[in-house]
Tab-separated table of C-alpha atoms in Angstrom:
chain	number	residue	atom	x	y	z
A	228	UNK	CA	27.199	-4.865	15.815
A	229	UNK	CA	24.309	-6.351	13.985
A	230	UNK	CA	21.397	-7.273	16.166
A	231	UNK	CA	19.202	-10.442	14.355
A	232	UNK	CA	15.467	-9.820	14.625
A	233	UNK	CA	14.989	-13.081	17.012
A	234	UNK	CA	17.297	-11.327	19.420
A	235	UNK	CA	15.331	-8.138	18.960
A	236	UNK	CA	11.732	-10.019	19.328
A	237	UNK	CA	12.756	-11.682	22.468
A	238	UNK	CA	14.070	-9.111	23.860
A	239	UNK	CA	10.592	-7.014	23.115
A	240	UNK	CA	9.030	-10.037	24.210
A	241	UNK	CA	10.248	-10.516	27.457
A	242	UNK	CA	9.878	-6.253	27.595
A	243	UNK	CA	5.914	-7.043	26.834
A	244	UNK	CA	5.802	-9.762	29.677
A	245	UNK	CA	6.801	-8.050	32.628
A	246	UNK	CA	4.708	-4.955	31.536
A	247	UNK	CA	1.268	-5.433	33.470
A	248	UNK	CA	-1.704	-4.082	31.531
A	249	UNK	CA	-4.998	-3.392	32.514
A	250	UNK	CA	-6.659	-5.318	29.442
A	251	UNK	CA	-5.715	-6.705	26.800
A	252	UNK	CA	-6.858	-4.189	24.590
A	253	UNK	CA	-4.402	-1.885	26.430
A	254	UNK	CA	-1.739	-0.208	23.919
A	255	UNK	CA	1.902	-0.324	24.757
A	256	UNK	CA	3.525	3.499	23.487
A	257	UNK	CA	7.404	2.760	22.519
A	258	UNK	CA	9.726	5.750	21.298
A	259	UNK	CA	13.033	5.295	19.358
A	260	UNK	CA	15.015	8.527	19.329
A	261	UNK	CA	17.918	7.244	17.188
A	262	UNK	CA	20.223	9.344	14.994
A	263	UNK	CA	18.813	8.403	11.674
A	264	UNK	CA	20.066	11.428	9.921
A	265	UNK	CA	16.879	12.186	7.509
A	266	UNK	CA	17.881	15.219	6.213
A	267	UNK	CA	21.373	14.052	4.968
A	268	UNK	CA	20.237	10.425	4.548
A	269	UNK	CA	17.401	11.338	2.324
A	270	UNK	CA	19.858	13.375	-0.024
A	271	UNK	CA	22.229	10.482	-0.032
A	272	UNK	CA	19.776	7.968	-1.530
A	273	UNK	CA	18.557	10.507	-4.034
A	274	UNK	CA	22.011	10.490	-5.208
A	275	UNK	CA	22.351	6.966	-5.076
A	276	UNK	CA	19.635	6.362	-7.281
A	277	UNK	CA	19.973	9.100	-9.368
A	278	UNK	CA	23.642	8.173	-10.231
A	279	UNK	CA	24.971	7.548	-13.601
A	280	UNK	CA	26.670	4.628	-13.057
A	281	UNK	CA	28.027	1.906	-10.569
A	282	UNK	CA	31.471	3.757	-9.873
A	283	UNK	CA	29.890	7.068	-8.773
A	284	UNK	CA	26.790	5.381	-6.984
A	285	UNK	CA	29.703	2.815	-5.170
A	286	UNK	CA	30.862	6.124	-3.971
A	287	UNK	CA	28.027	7.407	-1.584
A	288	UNK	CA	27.712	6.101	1.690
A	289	UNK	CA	25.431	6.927	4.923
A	290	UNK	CA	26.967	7.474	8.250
A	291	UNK	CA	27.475	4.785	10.021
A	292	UNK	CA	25.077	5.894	12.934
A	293	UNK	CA	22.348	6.349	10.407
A	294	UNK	CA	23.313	2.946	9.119
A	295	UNK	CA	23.067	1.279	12.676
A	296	UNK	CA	19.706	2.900	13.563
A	297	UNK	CA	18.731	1.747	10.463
A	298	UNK	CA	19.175	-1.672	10.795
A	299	UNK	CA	17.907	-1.347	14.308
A	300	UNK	CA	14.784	0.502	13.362
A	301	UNK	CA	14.269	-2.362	11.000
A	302	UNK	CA	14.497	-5.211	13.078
A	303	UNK	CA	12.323	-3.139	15.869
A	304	UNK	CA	9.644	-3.315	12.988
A	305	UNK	CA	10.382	-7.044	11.563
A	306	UNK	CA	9.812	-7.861	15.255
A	307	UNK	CA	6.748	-5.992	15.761
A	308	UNK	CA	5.513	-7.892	12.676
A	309	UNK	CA	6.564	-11.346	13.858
A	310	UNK	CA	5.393	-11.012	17.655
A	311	UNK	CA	2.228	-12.547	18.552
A	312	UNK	CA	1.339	-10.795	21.860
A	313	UNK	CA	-1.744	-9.288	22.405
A	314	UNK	CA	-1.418	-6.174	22.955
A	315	UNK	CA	-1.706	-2.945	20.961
A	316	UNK	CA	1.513	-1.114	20.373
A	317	UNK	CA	2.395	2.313	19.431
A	318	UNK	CA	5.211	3.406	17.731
A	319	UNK	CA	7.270	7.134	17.582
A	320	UNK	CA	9.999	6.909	16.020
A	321	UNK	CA	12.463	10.492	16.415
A	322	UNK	CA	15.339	11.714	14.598
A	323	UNK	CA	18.279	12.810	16.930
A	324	UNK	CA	20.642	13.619	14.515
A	325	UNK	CA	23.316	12.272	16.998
A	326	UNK	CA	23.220	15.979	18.325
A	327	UNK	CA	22.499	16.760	22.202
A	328	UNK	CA	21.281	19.389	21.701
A	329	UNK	CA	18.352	17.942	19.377
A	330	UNK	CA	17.952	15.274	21.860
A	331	UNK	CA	17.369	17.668	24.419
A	332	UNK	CA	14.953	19.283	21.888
A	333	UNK	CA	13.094	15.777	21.631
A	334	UNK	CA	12.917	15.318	24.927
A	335	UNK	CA	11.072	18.669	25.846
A	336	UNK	CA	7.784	17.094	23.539
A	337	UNK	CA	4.817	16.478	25.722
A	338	UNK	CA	3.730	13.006	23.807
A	339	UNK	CA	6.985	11.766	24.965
A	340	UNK	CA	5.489	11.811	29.356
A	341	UNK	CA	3.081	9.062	27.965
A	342	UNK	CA	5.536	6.533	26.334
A	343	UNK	CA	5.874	3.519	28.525
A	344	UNK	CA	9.317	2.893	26.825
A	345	UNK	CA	12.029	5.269	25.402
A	346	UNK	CA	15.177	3.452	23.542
A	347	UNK	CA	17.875	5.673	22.188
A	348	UNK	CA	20.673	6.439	21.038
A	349	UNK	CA	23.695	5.356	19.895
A	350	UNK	CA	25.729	7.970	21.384
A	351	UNK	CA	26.589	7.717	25.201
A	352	UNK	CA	25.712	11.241	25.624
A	353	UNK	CA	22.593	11.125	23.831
A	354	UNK	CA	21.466	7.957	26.171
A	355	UNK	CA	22.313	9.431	29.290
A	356	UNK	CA	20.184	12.553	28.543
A	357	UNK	CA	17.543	9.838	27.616
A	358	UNK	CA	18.266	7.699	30.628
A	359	UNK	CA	17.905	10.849	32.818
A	360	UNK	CA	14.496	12.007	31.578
A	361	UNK	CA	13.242	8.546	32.121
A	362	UNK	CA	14.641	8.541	35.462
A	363	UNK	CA	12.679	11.641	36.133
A	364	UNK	CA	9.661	11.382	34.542
C-alpha cells in the first residue's frame, strides 16, 4: 500500500480545515509514532553503502514496516512542503519499533498531552494503544 503525496496533502488538508484556531499564527503539533526501526535501519544502510559490490549490497533489505513508515513519513513531509495553509505546524516524529511495549513507553512522554494529532502505527496493537490514549487524553 503506497499512499501518493496528493492523497496524503488532502487528507492533511481537510485535517487543517476542520481544526479551528485561534489565529493564524496558531501552530498545529502532529506526532507520528511509526515503527521506523532506527537502530536496525541505520545499520542496514551502513551496510548498504559500505558494500563491495552490487550482489552483496542487492542482498540487504529493511523490514517492511520500516519501509512503509518510511514512505509514509516521506510523503507526511513532501506534503507539509507542498501545503499552502497558514498555519504553523509542528512535527514529532517517534520510533515504535513495532513493539507495545515501546509504544506504551512513548506514550507515557509529557510533550505528547499537547499534540493536537497523534498518527501511528502500522500494527493494530500499536494503534489501539494509540487510539486509547487519545481517547483519554
Amino acid at each position: 500500500m503506497k499512499l501518493h503525496r496528493h492523497s496524503l496533502l488532502f487528507i492533511l488538508q481537510i485535517l487543517f480545515s476542520s481544526i479551528a484556531f485561534a489565529a493564524v499564527d496558531s501552530i498545529f503539533h502532529l506526532s507520528l509514532i511509526l515503527p521506523l526501526e532506527t537502530e536496525k535501519t541505520s545499520e542496514r544502510l551502513d551496510a548498504f553503502t559500505s558494500a563491495q559490490d552490487f550482489y552483496t549490497a542487492s542482498r540487504i533489505t529493511l523490514s517492511e514496516d520500516a519501509l512503509i513508515s518510511l514512505e509514509f513519513y516521506d510523503g507526511v513531509i513532501q506534503a507539509l512542503n507542498e501545503s499552502h495553509n497558514p498555519y504553523k505546524i509542528e512535527l514529532s516524529v517517534y520510533d515504535n519499533a513495532n513493539d507495545d511495549s515501546i509504544t506504551r513507553e512513548v506514550l507515557k512522554k509529557e510533550e505528547l498531552r499537547k499534540q493536537d494529532v497523534i498518527i501511528g502505527s502500522v500494527s493494530s496493537s500499536s494503534a489501539k494503544l494509540i487510539a486509547d490514549y487519545c481517547a483519554r487524553n
